[in-house]
mmCIF file of C-alpha atoms in Angstrom:
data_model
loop_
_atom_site.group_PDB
_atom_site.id
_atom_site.type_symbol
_atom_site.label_atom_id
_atom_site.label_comp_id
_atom_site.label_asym_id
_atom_site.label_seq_id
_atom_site.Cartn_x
_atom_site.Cartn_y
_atom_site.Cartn_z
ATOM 1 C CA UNK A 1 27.497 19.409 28.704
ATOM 2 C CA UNK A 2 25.118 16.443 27.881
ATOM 3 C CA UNK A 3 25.349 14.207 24.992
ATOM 4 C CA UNK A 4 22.755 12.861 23.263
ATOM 5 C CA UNK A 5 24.667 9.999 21.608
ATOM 6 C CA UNK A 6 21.873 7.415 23.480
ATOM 7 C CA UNK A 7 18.819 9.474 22.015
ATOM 8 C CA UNK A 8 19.836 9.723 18.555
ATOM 9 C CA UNK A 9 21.106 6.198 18.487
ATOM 10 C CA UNK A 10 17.788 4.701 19.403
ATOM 11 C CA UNK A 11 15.948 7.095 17.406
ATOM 12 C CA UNK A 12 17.624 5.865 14.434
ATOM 13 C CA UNK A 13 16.888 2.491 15.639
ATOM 14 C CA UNK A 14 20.725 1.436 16.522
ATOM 15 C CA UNK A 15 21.887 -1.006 19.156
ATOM 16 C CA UNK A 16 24.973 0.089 20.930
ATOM 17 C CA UNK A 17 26.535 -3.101 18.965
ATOM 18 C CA UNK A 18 25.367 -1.369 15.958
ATOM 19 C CA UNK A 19 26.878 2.067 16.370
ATOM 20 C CA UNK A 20 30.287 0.357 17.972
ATOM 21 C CA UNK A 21 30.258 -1.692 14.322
ATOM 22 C CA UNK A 22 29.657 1.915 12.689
ATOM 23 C CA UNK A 23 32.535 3.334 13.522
ATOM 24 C CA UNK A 24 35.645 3.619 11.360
ATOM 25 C CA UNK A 25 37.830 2.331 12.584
ATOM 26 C CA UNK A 26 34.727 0.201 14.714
ATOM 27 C CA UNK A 27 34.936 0.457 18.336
ATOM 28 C CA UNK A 28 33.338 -1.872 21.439
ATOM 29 C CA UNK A 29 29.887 -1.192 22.735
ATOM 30 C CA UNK A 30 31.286 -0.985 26.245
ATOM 31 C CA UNK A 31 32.788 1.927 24.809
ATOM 32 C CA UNK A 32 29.891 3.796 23.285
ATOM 33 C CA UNK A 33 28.085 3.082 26.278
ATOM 34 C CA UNK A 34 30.982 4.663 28.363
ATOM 35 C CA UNK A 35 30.571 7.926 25.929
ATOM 36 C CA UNK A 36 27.024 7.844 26.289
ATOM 37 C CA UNK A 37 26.753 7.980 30.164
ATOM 38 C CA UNK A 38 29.456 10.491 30.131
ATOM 39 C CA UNK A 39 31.923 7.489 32.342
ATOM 40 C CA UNK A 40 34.171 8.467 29.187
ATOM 41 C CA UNK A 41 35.254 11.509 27.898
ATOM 42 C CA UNK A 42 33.569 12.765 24.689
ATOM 43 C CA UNK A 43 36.356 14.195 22.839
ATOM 44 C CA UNK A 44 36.677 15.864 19.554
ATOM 45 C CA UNK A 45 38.065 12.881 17.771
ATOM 46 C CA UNK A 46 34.923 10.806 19.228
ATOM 47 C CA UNK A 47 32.468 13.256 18.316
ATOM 48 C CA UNK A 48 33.597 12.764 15.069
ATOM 49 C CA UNK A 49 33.785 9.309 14.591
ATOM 50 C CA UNK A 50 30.177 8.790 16.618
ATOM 51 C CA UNK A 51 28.501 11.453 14.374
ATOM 52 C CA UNK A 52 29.696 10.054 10.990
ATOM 53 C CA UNK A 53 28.501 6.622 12.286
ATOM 54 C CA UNK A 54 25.254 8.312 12.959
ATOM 55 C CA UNK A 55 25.268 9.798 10.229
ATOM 56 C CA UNK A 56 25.030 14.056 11.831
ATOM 57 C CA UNK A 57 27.050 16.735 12.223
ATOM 58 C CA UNK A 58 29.613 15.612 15.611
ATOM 59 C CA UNK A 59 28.186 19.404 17.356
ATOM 60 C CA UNK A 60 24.878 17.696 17.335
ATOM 61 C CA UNK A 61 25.648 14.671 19.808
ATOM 62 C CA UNK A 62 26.314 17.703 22.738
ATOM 63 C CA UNK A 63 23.686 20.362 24.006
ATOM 64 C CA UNK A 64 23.811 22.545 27.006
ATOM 65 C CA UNK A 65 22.584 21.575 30.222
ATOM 66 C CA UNK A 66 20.435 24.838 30.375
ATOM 67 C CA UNK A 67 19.080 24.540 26.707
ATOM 68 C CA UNK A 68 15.315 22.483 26.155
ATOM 69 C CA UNK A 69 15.404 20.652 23.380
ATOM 70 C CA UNK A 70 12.203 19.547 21.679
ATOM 71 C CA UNK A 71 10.829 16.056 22.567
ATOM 72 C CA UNK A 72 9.202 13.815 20.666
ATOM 73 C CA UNK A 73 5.600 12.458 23.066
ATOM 74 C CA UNK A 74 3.483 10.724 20.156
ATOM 75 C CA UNK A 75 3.221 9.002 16.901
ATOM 76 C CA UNK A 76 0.603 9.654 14.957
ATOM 77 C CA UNK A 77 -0.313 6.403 12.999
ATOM 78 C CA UNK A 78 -2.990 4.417 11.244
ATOM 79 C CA UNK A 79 -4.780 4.043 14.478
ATOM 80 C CA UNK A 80 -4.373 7.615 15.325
ATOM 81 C CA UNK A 81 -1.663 9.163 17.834
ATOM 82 C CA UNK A 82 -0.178 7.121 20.246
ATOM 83 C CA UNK A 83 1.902 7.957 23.328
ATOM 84 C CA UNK A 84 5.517 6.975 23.490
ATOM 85 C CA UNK A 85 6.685 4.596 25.950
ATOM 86 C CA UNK A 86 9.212 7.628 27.050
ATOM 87 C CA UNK A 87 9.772 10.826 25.408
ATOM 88 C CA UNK A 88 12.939 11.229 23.273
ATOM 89 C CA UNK A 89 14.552 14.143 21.454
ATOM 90 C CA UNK A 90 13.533 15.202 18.435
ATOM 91 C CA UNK A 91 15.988 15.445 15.725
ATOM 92 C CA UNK A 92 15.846 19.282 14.483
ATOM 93 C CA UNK A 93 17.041 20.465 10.767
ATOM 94 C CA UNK A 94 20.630 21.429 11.923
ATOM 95 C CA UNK A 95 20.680 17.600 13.143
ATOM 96 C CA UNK A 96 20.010 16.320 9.104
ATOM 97 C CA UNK A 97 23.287 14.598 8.450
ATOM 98 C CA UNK A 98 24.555 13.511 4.985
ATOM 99 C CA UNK A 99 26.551 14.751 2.770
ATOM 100 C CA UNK A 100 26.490 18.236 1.165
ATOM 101 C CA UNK A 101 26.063 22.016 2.431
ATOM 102 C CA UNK A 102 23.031 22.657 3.600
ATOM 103 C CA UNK A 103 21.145 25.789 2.446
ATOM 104 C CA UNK A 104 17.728 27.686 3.245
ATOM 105 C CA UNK A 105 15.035 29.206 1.158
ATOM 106 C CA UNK A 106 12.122 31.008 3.031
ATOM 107 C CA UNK A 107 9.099 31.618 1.342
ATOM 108 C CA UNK A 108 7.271 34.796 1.401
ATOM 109 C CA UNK A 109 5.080 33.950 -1.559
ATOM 110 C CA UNK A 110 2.766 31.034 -1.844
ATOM 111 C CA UNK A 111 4.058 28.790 -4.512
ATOM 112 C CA UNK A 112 2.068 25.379 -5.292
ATOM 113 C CA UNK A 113 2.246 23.914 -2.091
ATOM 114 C CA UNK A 114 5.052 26.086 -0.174
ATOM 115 C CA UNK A 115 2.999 28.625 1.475
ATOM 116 C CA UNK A 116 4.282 32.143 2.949
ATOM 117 C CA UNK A 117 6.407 31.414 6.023
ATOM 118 C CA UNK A 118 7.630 28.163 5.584
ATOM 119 C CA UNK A 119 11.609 27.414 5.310
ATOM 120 C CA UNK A 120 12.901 24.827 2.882
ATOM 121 C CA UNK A 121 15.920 23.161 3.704
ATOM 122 C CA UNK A 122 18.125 22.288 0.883
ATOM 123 C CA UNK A 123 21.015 19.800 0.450
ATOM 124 C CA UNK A 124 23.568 21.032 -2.338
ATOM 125 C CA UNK A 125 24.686 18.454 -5.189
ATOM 126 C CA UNK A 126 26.959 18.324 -7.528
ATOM 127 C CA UNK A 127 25.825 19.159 -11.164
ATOM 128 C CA UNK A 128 26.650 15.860 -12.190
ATOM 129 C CA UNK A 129 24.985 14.324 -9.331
ATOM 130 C CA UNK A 130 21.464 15.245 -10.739
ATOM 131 C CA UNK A 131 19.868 12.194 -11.536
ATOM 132 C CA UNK A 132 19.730 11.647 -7.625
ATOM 133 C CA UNK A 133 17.147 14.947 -7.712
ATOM 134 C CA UNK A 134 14.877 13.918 -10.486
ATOM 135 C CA UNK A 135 11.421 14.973 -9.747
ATOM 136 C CA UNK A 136 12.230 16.692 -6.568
ATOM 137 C CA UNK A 137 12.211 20.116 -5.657
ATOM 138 C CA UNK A 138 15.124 21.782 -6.262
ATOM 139 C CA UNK A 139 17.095 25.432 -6.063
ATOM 140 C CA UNK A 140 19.543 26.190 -8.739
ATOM 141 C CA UNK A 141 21.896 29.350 -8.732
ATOM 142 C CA UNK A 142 21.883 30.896 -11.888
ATOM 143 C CA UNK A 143 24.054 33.758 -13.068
ATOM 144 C CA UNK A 144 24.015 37.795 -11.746
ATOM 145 C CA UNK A 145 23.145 36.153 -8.250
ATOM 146 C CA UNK A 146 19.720 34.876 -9.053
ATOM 147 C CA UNK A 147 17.879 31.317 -8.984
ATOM 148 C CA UNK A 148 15.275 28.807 -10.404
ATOM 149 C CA UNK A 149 13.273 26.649 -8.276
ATOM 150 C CA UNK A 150 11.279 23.950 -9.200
ATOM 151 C CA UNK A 151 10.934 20.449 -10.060
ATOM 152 C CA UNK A 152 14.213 19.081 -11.696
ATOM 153 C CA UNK A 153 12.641 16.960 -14.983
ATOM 154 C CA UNK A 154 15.857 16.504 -17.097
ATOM 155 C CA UNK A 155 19.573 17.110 -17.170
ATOM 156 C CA UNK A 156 21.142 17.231 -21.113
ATOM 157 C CA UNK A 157 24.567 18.253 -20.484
ATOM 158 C CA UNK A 158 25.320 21.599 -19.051
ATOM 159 C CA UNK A 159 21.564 22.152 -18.644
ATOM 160 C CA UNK A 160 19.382 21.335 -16.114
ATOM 161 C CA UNK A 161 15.391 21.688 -16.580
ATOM 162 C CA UNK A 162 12.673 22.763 -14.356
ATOM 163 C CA UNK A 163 9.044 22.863 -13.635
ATOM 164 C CA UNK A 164 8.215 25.945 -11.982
ATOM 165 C CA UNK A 165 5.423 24.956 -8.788
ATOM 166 C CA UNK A 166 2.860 27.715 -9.732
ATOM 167 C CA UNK A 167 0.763 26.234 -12.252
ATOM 168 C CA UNK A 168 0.886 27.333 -15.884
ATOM 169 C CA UNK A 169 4.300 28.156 -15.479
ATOM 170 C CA UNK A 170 6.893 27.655 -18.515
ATOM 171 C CA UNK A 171 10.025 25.138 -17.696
ATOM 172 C CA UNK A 172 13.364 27.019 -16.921
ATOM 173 C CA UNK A 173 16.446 25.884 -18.468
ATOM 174 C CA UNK A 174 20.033 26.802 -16.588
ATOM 175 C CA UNK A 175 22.989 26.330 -18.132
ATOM 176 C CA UNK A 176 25.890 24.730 -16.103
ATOM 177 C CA UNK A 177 24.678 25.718 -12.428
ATOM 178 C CA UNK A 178 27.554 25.422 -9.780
ATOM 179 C CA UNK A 179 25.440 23.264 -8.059
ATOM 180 C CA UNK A 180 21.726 21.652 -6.906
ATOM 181 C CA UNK A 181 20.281 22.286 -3.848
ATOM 182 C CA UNK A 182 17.273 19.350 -3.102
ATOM 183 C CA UNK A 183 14.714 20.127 -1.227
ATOM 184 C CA UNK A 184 15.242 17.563 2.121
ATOM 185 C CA UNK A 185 13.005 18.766 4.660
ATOM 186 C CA UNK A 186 10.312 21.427 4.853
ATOM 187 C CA UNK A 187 9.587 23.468 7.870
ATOM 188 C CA UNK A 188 6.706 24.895 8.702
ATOM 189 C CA UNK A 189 4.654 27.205 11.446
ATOM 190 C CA UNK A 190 1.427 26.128 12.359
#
């Protein structure tokens, strides 16, 4: 197995220093660079400690050796794209740390700017955790197994409000939801 400790430390802009500091309890950076190289054995209890530190899920620091994983080449900036000084891998959706369950809603409809085929990834809240989602995108079971999405505007209470994307649409109101799913990252087929 390879670990990609080293390419998701730099991507997230960390010194080995930094992540050493990051972990609880904090570590050397002799150390993390031991892990990284693979001169030290990545164990369970490391992959845990170096993902929270990270801040992703500890199965995402280790890939297989016969599995491509997608590379970031270019930036695309003011200027227009530029070339990176050496390729690095991309972080994918599964890779999204933070806390909360992460959930998916495909869309088979166009709604305001979601268009047929693209997945929304979700990261569930807490109901009381709400004002963290105002005017975002959100999911919200409601009950007999069905849901609202839209645009959280208010919380009173038990009940949560949303704007519907589509325009026109009437606000929902859902009364004590088990929880919030914010929209976090949108994927989409070109």
């Amino acid at each position: 197995m390879i670990n990609r400790i080293r390419d998701i430390r730099k991507q997230k802009g960390m010194t080995l220093a930094d992540l050493a500091e990051a972990c609880d309890p904090p570590t050397t950076p002799q150390t993390v660079g031991r892990l990284e190289t693979g001169m030290r054995n990545l164990s369970l209890k490391w992959m845990e400690r170096i993902g929270a530190a990270l801040g992703v899920e500890p199965e995402m620091l280790v890939r297989s050796e016969n599995a491509a994983h997608p590379q970031v080449v270019a930036t695309l900036g003011q200027a227009g794209p530029e070339a990176l000084a050496s390729a690095r891998d991309a972080i994918l959706a599964t890779d999204l740390g933070g806390e909360g369950t992460l959930v998916v809603m495909t869309i088979d409809y166009p709604h305001g700017e979601y268009r047929p085929g693209d997945q929304l990834w979700l990261r569930q809240l807490a109901p009381e955790e709400a004002a963290r989602a105002v005017n975002r995108d959100v999911l919200v079971p409601k009950t007999g197994g069905r849901f609202a999405f839209g645009r959280l505007i208010d919380r009173q209470g038990n009940l949560v409000g949303l704007l519907p994307p589509g325009h026109g649409e009437k606000q929902q109101v859902v009364d004590s939801p088990a929880w919030i799913g914010v929209a976090e990252m949108l994927v989409r087929r070109l």
